[in-house]
Short mmCIF file of C-alpha atoms in Angstrom, two decimals:
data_model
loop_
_atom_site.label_atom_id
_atom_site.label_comp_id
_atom_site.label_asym_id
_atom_site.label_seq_id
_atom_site.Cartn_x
_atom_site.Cartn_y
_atom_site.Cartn_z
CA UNK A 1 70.57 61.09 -34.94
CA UNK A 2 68.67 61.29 -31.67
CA UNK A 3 71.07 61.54 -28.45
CA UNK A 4 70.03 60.40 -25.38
CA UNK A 5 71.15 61.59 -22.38
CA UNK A 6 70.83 58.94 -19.04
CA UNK A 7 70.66 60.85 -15.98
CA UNK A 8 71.11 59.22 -12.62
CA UNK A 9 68.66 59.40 -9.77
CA UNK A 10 69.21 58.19 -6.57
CA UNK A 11 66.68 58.50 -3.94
CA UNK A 12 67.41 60.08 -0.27
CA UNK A 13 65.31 58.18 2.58
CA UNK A 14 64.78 60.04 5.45
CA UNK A 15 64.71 57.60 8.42
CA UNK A 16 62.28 56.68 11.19
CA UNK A 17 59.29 59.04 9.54
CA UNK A 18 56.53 57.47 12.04
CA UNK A 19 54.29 60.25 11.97
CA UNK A 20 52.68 62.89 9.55
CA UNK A 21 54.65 65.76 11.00
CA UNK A 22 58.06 63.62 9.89
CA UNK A 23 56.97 63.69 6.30
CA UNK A 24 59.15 65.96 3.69
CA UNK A 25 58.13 66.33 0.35
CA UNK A 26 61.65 66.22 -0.95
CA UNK A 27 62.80 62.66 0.33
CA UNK A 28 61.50 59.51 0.42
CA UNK A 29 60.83 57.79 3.86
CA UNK A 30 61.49 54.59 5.82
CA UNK A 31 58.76 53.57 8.71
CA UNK A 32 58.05 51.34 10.97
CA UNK A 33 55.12 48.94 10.92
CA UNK A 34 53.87 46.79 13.75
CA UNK A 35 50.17 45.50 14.42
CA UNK A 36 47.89 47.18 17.34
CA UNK A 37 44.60 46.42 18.17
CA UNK A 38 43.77 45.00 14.48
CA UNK A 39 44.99 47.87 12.96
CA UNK A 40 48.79 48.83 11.21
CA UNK A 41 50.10 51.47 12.54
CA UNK A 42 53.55 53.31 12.62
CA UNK A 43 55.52 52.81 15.87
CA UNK A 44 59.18 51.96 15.99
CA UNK A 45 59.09 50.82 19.34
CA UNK A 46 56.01 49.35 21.12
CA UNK A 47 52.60 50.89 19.61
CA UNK A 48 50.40 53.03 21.64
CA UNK A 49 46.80 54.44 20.92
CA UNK A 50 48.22 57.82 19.30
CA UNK A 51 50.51 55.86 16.87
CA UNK A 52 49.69 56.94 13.62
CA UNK A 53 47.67 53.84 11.30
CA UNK A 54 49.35 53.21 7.83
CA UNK A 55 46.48 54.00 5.80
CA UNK A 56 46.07 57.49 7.32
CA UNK A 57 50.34 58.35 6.84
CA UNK A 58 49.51 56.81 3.69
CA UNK A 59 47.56 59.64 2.34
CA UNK A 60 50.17 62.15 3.35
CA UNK A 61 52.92 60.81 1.80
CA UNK A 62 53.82 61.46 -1.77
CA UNK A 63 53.43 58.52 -4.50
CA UNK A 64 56.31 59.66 -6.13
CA UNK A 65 58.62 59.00 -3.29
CA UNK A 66 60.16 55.93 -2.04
CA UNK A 67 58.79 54.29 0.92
CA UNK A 68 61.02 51.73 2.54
CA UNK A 69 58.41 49.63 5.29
CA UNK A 70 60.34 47.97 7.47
CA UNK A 71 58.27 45.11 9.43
CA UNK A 72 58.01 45.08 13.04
CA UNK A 73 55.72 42.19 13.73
CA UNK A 74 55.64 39.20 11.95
CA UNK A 75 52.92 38.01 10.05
CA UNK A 76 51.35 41.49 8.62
CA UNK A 77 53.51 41.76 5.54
CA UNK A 78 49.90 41.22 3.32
CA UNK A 79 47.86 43.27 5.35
CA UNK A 80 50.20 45.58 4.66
CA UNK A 81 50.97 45.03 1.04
CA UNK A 82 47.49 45.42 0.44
CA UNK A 83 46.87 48.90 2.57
CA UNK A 84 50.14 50.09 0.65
CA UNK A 85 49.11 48.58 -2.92
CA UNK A 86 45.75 50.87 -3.01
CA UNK A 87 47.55 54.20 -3.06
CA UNK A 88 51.62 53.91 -3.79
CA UNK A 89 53.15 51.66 -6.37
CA UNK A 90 56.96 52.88 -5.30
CA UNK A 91 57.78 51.11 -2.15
CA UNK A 92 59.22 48.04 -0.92
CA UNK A 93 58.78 45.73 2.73
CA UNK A 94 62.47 44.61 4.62
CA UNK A 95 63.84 43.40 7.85
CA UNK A 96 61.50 40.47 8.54
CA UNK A 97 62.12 36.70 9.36
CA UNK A 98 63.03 34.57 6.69
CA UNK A 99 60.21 32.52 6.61
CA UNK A 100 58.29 35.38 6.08
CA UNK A 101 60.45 36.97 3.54
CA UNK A 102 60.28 33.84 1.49
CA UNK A 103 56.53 34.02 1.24
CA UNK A 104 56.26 37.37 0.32
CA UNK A 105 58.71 36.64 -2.38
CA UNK A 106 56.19 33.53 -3.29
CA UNK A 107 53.63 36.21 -2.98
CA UNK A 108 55.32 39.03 -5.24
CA UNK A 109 55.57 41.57 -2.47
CA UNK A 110 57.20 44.56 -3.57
CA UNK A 111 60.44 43.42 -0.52
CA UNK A 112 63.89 43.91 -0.15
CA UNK A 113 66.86 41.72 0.74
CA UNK A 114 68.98 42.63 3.66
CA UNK A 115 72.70 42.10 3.73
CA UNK A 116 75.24 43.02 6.17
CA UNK A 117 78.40 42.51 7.24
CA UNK A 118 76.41 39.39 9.00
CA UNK A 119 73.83 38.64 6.04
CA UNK A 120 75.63 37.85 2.94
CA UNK A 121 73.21 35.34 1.23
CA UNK A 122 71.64 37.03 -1.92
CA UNK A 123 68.43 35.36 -2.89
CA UNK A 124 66.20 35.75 -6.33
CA UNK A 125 63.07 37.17 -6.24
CA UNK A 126 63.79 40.58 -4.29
CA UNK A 127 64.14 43.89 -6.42
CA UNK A 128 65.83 45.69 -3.44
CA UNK A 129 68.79 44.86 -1.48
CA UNK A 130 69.09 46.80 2.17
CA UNK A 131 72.72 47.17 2.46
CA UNK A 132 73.38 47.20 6.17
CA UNK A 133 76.87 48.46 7.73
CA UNK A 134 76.58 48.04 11.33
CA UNK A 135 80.77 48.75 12.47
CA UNK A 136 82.07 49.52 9.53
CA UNK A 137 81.51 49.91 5.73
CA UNK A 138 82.18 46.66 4.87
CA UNK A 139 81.69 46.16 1.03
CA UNK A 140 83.10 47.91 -1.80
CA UNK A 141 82.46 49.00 -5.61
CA UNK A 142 83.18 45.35 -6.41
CA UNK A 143 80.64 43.81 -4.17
CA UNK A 144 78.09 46.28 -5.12
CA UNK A 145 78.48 45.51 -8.93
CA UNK A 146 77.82 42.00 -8.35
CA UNK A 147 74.59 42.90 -6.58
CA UNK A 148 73.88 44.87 -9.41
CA UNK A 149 74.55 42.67 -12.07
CA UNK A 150 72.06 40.19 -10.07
CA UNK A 151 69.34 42.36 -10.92
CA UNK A 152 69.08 44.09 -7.36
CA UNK A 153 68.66 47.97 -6.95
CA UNK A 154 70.49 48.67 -3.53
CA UNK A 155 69.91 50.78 -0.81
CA UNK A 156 72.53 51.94 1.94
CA UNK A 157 71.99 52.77 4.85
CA UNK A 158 74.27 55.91 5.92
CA UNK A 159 76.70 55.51 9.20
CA UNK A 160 75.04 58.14 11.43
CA UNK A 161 72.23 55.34 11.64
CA UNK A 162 74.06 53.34 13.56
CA UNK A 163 76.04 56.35 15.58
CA UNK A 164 79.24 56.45 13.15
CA UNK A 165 80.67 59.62 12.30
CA UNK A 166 83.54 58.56 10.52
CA UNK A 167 84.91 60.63 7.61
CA UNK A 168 86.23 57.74 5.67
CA UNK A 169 82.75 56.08 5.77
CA UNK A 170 81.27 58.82 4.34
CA UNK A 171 83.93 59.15 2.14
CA UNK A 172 83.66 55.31 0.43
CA UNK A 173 80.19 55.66 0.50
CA UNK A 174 80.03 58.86 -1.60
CA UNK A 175 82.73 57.26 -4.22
CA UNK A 176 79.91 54.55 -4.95
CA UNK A 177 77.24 56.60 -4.97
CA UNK A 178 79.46 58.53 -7.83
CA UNK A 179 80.22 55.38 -9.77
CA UNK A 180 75.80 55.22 -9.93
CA UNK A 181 76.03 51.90 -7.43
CA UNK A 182 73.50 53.22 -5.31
CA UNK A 183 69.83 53.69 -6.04
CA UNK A 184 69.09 54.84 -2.92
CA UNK A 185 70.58 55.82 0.90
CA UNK A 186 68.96 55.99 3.85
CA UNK A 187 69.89 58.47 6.64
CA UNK A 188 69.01 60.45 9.74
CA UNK A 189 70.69 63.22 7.56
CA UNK A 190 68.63 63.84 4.61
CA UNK A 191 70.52 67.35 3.35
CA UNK A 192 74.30 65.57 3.41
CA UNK A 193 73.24 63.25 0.45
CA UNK A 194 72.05 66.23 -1.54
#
């Protein structure tokens, strides 16, 4: 008789890593990705000439980590598939128009699915689901098994992100992430998810 023992893993994002100096070893990250000058680069807001390209971050950051891309500027989602494709297998593309989300699906683009208390439409093809909470935590254990059961591995995204500091938030959140209903959480806060 062999036992096997499952152990659950759930990846910490840090958030807003836009530069090499952001990177930790220990977490995964989340970027930003727009277009400058022909080139992708990482830059949250509007991209100067010191904002960092993709393919140089790209050799910084550990393939063994999870890198959440979230898409600034529509259009670039296989340019920057394929920069991301050479090096990194574990990643996944969100928060871009629908239109383009559905060709990337079409395209079998590593993407994610966001939902919010505003974005409740599940659609196949997506492996990720970007679990957005922006005034309160608004699903629950119930909702979250129903995602699962879909097929969808689901990343939330922690209340300090969108300047919540409520104990009770916190609180639900940490009672899914001990029922193993999140596979990953995203957070200015890396060392609280620990």
């Amino acid at each position: 008789f062999k036992r096997c023992i499952l152990i659950f893993y759930m990846e910490i994002i840090k958030h807003r890593v836009n530069c090499i100096s952001d990177i930790d070893l220990e977490f995964g990250a989340e970027i930003d990705v727009r277009d400058n000058n022909g080139k992708i680069v990482l830059s949250h807001d509007y991209p100067d000439n010191n904002s960092e390209t993709l393919s140089n971050f790209l050799k910084h950051f550990p393939k063994n980590r999870l890198l959440a891309i979230n898409v600034k500027s529509c259009g670039i989602e296989i340019d920057v598939n394929n920069i991301v494709k050479q090096t990194h297998s574990n990643y996944f593309l969100f928060d871009f128009s629908l239109p383009y989300l559905l060709k990337s699906i079409n395209m079998q683009i590593p993407c994610a699915l966001r939902l919010s208390e505003y974005e409740k439409e599940q659609l196949r093809g997506p492996k990720w689901v970007w679990v957005d909470s922006f005034h309160s935590i608004w699903y629950d254990d119930k909702y979250l098994e129903l995602i699962k059961n879909n097929g969808y591995k689901i990343v939330l995204v922690s209340p300090e992100l969108h300047k919540r500091n409520n104990k009770l938030d916190y609180e639900k959140i940490e009672s899914l992430i001990n029922k193993k209903l999140v596979d990953a959480i995203c957070t200015d806060i890396p060392d609280r998810w620990k």
